[in-house]
Coordinates of C-alpha atoms in Angstrom, one line a residue:
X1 CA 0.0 0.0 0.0
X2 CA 1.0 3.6 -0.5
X3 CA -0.4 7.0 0.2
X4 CA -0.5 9.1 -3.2
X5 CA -0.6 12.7 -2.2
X6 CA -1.1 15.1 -5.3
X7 CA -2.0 18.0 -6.9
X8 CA -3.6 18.8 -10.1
X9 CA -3.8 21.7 -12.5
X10 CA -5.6 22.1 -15.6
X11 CA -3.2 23.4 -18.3
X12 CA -4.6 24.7 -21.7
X13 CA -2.7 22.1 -24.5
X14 CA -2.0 25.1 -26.3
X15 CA 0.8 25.9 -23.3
X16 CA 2.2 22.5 -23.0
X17 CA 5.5 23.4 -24.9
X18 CA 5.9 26.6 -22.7
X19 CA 5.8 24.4 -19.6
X20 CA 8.1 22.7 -20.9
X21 CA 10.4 25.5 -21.8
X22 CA 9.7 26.7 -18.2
X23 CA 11.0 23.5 -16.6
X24 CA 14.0 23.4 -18.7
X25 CA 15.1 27.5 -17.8
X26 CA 13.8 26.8 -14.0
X27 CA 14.3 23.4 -12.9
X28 CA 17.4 22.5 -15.1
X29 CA 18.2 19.4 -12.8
X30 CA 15.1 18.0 -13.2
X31 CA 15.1 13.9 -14.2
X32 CA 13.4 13.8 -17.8
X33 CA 11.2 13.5 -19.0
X34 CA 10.3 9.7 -18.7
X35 CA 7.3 9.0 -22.1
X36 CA 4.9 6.8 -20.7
X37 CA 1.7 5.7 -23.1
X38 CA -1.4 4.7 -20.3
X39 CA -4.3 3.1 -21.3
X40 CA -6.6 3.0 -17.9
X41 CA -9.8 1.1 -17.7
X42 CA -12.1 1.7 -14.9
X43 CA -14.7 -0.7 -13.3
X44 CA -17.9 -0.2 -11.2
X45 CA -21.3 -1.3 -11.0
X46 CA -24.4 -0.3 -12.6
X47 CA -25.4 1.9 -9.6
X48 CA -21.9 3.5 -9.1
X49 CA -21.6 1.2 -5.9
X50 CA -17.7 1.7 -5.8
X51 CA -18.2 5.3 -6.5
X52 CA -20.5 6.0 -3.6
X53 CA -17.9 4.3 -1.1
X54 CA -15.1 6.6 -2.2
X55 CA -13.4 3.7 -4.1
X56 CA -11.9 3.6 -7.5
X57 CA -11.0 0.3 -9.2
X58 CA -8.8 0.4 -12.7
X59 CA -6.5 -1.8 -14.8
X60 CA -4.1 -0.2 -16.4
X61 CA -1.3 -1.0 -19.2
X62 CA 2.4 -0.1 -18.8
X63 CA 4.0 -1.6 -21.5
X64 CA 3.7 -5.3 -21.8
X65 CA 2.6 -5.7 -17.8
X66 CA -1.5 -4.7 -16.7
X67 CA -1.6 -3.1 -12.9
X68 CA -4.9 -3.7 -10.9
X69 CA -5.0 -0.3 -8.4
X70 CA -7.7 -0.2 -5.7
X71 CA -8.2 3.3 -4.5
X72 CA -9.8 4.1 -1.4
X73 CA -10.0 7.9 -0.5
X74 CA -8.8 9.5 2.3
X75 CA -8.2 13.8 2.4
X76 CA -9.4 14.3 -1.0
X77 CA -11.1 17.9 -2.3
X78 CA -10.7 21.5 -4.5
X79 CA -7.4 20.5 -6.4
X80 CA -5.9 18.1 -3.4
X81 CA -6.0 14.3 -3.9
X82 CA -5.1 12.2 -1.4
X83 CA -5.6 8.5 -1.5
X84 CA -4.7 5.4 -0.2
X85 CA -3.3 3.1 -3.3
X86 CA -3.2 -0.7 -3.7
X87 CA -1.3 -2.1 -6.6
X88 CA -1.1 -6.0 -7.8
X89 CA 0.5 -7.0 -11.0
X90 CA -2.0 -8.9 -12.7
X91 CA -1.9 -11.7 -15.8
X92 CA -3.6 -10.1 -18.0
X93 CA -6.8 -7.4 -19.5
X94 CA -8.8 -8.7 -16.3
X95 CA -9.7 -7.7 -12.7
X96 CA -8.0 -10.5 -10.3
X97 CA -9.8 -9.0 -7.0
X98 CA -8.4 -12.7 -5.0
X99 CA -5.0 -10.8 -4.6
X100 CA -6.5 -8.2 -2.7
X101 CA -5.3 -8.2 1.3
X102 CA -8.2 -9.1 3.3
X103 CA -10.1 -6.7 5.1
X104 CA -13.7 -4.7 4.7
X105 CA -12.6 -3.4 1.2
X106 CA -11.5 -6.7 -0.2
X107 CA -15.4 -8.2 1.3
X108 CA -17.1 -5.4 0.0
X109 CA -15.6 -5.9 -3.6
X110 CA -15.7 -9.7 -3.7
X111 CA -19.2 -10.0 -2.3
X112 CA -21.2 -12.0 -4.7
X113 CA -23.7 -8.7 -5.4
X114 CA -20.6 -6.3 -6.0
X115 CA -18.4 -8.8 -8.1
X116 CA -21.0 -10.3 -9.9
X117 CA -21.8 -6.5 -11.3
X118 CA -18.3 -5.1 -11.7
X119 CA -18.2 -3.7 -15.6
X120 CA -16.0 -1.3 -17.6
X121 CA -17.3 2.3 -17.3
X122 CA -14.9 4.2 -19.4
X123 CA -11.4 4.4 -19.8
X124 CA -8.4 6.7 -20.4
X125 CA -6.1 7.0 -22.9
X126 CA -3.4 9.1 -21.9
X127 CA 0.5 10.1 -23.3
X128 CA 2.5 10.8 -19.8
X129 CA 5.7 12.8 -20.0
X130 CA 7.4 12.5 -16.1
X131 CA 10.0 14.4 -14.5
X132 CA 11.7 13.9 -10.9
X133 CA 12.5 17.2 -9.4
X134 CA 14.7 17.4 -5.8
X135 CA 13.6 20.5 -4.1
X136 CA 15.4 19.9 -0.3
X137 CA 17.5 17.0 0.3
X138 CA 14.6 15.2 1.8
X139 CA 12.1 16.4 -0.3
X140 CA 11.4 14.6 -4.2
X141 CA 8.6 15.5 -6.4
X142 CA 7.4 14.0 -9.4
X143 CA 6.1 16.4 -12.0
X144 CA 3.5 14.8 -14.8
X145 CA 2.2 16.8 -18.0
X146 CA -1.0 14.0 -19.4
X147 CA -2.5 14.7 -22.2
X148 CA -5.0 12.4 -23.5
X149 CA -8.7 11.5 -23.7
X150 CA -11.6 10.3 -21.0
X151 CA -13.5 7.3 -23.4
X152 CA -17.0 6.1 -22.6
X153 CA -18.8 4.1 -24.8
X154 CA -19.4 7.1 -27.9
X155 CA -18.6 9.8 -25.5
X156 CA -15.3 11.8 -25.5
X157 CA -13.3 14.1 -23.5
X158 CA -10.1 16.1 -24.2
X159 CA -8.0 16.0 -20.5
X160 CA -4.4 18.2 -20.3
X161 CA -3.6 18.5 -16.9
X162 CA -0.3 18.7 -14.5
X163 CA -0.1 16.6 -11.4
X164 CA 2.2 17.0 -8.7
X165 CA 2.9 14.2 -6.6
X166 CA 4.5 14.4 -3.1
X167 CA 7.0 11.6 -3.4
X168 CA 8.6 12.4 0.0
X169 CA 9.2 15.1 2.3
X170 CA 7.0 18.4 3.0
X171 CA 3.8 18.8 1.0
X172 CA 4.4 22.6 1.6
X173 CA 6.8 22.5 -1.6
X174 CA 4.2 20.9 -3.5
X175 CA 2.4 24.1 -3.0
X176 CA 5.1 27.1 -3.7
X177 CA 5.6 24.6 -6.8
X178 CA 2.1 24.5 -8.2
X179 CA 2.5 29.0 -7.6
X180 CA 5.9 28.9 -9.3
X181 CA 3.9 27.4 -12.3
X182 CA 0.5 29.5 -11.6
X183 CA 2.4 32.6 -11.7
X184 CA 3.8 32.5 -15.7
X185 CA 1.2 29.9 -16.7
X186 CA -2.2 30.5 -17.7
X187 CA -3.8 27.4 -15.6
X188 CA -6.5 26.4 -13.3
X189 CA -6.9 24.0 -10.1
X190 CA -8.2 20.2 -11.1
X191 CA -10.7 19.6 -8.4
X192 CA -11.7 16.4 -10.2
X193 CA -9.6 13.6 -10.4
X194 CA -9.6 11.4 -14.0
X195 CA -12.1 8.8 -12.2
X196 CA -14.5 11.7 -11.5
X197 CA -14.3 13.0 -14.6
X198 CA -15.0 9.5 -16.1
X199 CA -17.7 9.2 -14.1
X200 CA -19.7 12.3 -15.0
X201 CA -18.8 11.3 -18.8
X202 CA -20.3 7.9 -18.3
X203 CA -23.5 9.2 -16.8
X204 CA -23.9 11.6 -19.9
X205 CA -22.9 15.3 -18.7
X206 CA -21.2 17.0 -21.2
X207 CA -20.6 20.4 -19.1
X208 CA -19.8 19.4 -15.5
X209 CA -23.0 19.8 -13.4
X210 CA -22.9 23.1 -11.2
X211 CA -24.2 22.1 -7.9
X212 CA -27.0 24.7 -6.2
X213 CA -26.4 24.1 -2.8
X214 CA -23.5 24.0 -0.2
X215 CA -22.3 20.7 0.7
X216 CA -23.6 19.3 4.1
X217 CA -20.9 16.4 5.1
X218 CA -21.2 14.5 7.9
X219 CA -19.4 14.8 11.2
X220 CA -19.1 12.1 14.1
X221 CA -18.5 13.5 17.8
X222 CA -15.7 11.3 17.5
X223 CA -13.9 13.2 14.5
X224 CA -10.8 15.6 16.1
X225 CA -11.6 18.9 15.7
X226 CA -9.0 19.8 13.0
X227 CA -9.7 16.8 10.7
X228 CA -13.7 18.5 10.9
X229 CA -12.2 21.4 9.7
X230 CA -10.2 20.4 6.8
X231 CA -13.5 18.1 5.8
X232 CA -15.4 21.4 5.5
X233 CA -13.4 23.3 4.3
X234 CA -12.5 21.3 1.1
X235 CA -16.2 20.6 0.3
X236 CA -16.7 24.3 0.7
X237 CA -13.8 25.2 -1.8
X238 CA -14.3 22.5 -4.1
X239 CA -17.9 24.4 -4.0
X240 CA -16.4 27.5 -4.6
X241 CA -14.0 26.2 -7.3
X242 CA -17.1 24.4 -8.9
X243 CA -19.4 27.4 -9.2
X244 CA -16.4 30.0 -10.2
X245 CA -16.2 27.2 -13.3
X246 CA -20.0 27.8 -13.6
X247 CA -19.2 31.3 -13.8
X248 CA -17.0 31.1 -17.0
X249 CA -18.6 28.1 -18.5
X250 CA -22.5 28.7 -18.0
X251 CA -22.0 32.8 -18.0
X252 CA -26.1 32.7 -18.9
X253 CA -27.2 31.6 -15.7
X254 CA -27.3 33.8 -12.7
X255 CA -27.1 31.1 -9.7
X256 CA -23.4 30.8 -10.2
X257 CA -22.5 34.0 -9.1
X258 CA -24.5 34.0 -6.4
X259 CA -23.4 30.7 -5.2
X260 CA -19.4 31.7 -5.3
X261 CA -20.3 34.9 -3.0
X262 CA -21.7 32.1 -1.0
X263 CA -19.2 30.0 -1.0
X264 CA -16.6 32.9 0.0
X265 CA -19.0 33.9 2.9
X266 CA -19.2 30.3 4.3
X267 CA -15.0 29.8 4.1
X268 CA -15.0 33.1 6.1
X269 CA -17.8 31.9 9.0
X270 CA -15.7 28.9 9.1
X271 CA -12.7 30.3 10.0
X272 CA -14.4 32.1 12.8
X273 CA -16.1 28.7 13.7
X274 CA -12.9 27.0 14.4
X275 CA -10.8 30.0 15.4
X276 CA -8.7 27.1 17.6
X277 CA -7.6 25.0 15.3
X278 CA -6.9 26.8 12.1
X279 CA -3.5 28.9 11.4
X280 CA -4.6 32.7 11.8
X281 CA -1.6 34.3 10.3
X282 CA -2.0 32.4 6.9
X283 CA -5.5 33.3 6.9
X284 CA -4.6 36.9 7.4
X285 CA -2.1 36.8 4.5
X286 CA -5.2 35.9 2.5
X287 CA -7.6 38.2 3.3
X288 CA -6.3 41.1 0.5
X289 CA -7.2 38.7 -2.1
X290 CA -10.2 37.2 -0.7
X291 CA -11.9 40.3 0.2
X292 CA -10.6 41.2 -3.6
X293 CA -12.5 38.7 -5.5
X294 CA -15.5 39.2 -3.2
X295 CA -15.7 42.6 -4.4
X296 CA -15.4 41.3 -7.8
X297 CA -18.2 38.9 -7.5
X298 CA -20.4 41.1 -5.6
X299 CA -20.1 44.0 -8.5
X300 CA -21.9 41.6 -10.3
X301 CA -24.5 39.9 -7.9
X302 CA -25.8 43.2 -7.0
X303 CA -26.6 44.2 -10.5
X304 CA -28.1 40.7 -11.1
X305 CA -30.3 41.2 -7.8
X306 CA -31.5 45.2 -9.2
X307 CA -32.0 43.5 -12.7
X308 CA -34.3 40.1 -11.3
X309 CA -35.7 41.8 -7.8
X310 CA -36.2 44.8 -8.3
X311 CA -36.3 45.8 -12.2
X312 CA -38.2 42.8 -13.4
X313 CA -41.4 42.8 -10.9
X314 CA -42.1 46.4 -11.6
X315 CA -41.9 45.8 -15.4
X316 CA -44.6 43.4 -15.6
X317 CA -46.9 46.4 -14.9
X318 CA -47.4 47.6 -18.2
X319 CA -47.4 51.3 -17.1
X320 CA -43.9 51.1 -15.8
X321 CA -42.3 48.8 -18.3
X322 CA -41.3 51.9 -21.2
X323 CA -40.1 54.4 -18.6
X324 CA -37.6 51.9 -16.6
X325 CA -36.4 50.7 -20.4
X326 CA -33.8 53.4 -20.5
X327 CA -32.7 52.0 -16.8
X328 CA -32.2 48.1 -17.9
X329 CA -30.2 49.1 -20.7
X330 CA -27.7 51.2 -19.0
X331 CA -27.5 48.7 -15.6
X332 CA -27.3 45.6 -18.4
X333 CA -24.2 47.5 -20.0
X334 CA -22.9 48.1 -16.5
X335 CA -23.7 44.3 -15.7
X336 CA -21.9 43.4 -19.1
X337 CA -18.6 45.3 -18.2
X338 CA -18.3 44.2 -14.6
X339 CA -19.1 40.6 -15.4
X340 CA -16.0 40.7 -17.6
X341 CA -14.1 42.2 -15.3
X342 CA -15.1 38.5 -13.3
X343 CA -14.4 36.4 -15.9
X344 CA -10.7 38.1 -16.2
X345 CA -10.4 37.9 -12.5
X346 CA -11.0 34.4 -12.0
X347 CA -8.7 32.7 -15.0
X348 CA -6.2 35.2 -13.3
X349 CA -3.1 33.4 -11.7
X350 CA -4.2 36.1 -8.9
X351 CA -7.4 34.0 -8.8
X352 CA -5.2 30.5 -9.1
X353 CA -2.2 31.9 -6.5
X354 CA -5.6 32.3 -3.7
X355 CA -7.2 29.1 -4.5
X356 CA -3.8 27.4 -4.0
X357 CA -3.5 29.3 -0.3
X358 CA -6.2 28.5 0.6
X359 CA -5.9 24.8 -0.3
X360 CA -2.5 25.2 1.7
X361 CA -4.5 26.5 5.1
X362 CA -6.6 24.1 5.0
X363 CA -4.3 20.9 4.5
X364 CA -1.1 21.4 5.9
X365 CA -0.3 20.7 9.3
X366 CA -0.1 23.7 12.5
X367 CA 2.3 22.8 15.2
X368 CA 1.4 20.2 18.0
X369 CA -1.3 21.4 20.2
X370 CA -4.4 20.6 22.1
X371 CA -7.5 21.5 20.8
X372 CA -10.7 20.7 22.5
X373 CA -13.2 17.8 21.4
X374 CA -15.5 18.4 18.1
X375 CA -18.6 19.0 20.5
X376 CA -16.7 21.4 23.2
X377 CA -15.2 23.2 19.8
X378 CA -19.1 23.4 18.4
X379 CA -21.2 24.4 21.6
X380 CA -18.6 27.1 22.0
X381 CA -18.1 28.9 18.7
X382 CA -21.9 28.4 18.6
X383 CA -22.2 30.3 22.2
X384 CA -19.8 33.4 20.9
X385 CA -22.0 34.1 17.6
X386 CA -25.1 33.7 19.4
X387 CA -24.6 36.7 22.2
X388 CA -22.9 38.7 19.5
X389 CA -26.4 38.8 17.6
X390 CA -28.4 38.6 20.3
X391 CA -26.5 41.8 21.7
X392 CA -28.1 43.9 19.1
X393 CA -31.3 42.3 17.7
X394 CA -33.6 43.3 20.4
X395 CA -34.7 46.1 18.8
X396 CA -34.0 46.2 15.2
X397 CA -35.8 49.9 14.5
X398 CA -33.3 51.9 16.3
X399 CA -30.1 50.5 14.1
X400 CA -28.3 52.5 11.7
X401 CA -28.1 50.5 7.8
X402 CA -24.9 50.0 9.0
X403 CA -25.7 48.2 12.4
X404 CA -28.5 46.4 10.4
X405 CA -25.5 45.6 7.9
X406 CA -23.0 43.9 10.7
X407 CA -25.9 41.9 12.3
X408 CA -26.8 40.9 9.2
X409 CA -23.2 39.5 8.8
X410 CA -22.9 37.8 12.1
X411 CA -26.5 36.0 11.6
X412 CA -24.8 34.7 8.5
X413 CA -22.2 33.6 10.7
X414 CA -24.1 31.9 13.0
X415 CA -26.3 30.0 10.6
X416 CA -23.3 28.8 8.3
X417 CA -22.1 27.4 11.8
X418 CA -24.5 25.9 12.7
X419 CA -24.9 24.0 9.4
X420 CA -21.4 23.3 9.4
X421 CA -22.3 21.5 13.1
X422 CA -25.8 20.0 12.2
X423 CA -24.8 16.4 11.5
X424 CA -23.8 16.4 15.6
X425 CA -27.4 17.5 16.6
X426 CA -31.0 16.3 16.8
X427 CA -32.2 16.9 13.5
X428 CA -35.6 18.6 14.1
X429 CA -33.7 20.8 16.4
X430 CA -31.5 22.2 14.0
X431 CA -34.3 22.7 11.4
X432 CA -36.7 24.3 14.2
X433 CA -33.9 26.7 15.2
X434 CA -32.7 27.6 11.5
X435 CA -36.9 28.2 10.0
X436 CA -36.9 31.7 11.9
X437 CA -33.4 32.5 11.6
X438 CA -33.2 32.0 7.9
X439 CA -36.4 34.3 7.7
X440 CA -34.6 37.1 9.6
X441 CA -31.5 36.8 7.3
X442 CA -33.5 37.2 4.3
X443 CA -35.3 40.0 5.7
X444 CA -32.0 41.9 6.1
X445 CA -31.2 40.9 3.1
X446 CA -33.8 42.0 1.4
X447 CA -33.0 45.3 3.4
X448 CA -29.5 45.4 2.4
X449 CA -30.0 45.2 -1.5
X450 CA -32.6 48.1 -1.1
X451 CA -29.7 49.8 0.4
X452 CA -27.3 48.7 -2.7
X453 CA -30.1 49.7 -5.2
X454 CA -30.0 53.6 -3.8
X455 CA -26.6 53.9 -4.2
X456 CA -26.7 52.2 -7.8
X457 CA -29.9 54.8 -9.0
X458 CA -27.2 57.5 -7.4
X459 CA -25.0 56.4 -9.6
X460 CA -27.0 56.4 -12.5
X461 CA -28.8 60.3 -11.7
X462 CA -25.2 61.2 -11.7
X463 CA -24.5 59.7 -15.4
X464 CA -27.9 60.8 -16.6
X465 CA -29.8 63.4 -14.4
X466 CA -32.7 63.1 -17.1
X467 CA -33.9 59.7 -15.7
X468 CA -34.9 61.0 -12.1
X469 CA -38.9 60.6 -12.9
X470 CA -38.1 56.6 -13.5
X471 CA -35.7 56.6 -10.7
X472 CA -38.6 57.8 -8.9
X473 CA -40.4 54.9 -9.6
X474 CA -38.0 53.0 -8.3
X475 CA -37.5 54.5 -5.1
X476 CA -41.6 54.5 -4.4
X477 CA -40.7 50.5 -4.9
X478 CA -38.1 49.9 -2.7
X479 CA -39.7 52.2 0.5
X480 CA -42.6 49.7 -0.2
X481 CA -39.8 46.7 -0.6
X482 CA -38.6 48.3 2.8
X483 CA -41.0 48.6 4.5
X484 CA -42.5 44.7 4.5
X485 CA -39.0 43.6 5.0
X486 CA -38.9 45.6 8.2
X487 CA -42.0 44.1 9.1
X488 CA -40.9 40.8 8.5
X489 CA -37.4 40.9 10.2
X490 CA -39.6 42.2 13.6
X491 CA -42.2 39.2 13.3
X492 CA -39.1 36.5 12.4
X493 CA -36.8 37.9 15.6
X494 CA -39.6 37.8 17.9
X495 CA -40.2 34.0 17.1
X496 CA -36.2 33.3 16.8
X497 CA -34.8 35.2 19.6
X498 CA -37.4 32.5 21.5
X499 CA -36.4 29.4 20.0
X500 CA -34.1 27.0 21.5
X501 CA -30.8 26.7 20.6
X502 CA -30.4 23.2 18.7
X503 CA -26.7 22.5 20.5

């Protein structure tokens, strides 16, 4: 058995030779490159039973000899794959699963229902050029440019892609590696492994799926407090990663942008969640370039939230529709140039350089110390987020936009928290205590992009001071918008503020 520890990059195939220029000026004692020609093929069942027990089963062809690997996954998430890796030299094109070492993989595989339905999926066919670079005398890396395609049944997929594979010593090199290359190559984290990949060919999606809602894993009491962490944290950046893609690829749909903000929001809470067990001072070199793509990304949600909340509802009466035309086409121009500005901002290596960063705060290890247990860890961070918001909800009226701006932050706080905890609680409890809470934070939400749309109108009477009879309009809207929110925040703190916490 060995533990396979690697990162992967997606590299246009246009810039393969210029990685390969860049090795030869930067790493001119590299060993290689080694040509390798890999034909995978990769097995499951029917119903993806390997697949749902984070297992991945292959043959492979190197040269005259076939390799059956068993993969079962271990730390694996937003560009980072780490595995545990069982190898067996077989006799031929066929799965020999009676050289597996016992234990509950080998029974789960060779159990009459699983072996009995074991099939090839798809395959890879894949040209490997290898080097072996020594950064520290204890440390080796192995540097692999594939470039190939993902086969199932008529279905095809180009795959170019860099991995980096920790061969021994400290993973941090890995990382200032994969920013050496990010900083004069135009490349993106691979948050999907081949298998992955395969998998979504075989089941027929040509653009990878964009999910629409945060991931949710499950935690055990059991789990140390810093392993909980990096288990969030990677689902919650391989969210991130998977909805910035949406942005670029899918640029139609709306949901996307939306969902990054998210994303970024939820990394944030979770830092403040497990304040004891995370490394503050990398998480403070971040925060430049975090708070920069937020901005980025909010540009453009706020202008998709004036456009669909506010723009839209009032156009379907017919009286308004012809004097607020002269309003959606200078806020879609606006919308147009700012969304640009995204898309640059995320295939920037500025974008790539964070994403890497904060892969790195999340996976590699913080000096020896004692952190509490998972439960202690929740009840507390719980405990702190809760008296900050109940310090100034009591009375919502007599807060400043601003005031009504920061609570709206720490509410956010507090739920993402406690979603990040839920799998530890009573389940009813959690959904009891999140009903009103979630109806407060959409309130101020709702309050807060009224507050967004003034300053965009004041934006607009300052391009084009003719347009103040349909900005008008718009304000009569939004003091009506206003004022129900307000009415709702009041009626969904009362009912919160006496609900029982679910911890």
């Amino acid at each position: 058995m060995t533990i396979e520890i690697e990162l992967k990059l997606q590299l246009p195939k246009a810039q393969n030779r210029r990685f390969k220029q860049w090795l030869k000026t930067n790493l001119p004692h590299a060993e290689g490159p080694a040509l390798e020609h890999q034909v995978s093929i990769y097995y499951d069942t029917q119903a993806l039973d390997l697949a749902h027990q984070g297992m991945g089963l292959r043959l492979r062809r190197q040269g005259n000899h076939w390799i059956q690997t068993l993969k079962l996954r271990q730390l694996a998430g937003a560009g980072l794959h780490q595995h545990q890796e069982f190898d067996t030299l077989v006799s031929g094109q066929t799965l020999e699963l009676n050289h597996l070492d016992p234990g509950p993989a080998s029974d789960f595989l060779c159990s009459p229902a699983i072996h009995g339905a074991l099939k090839p999926l798809f395959q890879t066919d894949i040209k490997r050029n290898t080097w072996m670079v020594t950064r520290e005398p204890d440390t080796r890396i192995e540097i692999a440019l594939d470039s190939g395609y993902i086969i199932s049944g008529t279905r095809s997929q180009p795959i170019n892609e860099i991995e980096l594979e920790l061969i021994q010593g400290d993973l941090q090199a890995v990382y200032d590696l994969g920013e050496q290359l990010a900083q004069h190559l135009r490349m993106a984290l691979q948050h999907r492994n081949k298998a992955e990949q395969g998998y979504l060919l075989y089941v027929g999606h040509v653009k990878q799926p964009v999910p629409t809602h945060p991931p949710e894993p499950l935690l055990s009491p059991l789990t140390e407090s810093r392993q909980a962490m990096q288990t969030i944290a990677l689902a919650n950046l391989q969210y991130l990663q998977d909805q910035l893609s949406g942005v670029l690829t899918m640029p139609e749909l709306l949901e996307p942008v939306h969902q990054a903000h998210v994303a970024l929001r939820r990394l944030r809470s979770l830092r403040k969640a497990f304040s004891k067990v995370v490394g503050h001072e990398r998480w403070n070199a971040l925060l430049p370039d975090l708070q920069w793509l937020m901005e980025k990304i909010g540009q453009v949600r706020d202008l998709d939230v004036f456009l669909e909340e506010i723009l839209y509802p009032m156009e379907q009466i017919p009286a308004f529709k012809s004097p607020l035309a002269p309003i959606r086409q200078l806020v879609n121009e606006q919308r147009h140039q700012r969304f640009e500005e995204l898309d640059w901002a995320i295939s920037s290596a500025r974008t790539t350089i964070l994403l890497l960063r904060l892969l790195a705060w999340i996976t590699l290890p913080l000096p020896q110390q004692t952190s509490p247990s998972l439960e202690r860890l929740a009840h507390q961070a719980l405990e702190r987020t809760q008296k900050k918001v109940h310090r100034s909800i009591h009375d919502l009226s007599l807060l400043s936009a601003e005031q009504r701006h920061t609570l709206r932050k720490d509410l956010k706080t507090l739920r993402y928290s406690v979603e990040f905890f839920a799998s530890l609680f009573k389940q009813h409890s959690v959904k009891r205590y999140l009903q009103p809470m979630q109806a407060l934070q959409t309130s101020l939400g709702s309050l807060n992009d009224s507050r967004s749309a003034k300053n965009l109108i004041d934006l607009l009477l300052q391009q084009q001071p003719e347009l103040s009879s349909a900005t008008d309009l718009i304000l009569g809207w939004i003091a009506h918008k206003e004022s129900q929110a307000n009415q709702q925040a009041e009626a969904a703190t009362y009912l919160w503020i006496k609900t029982k916490p679910c911890w």
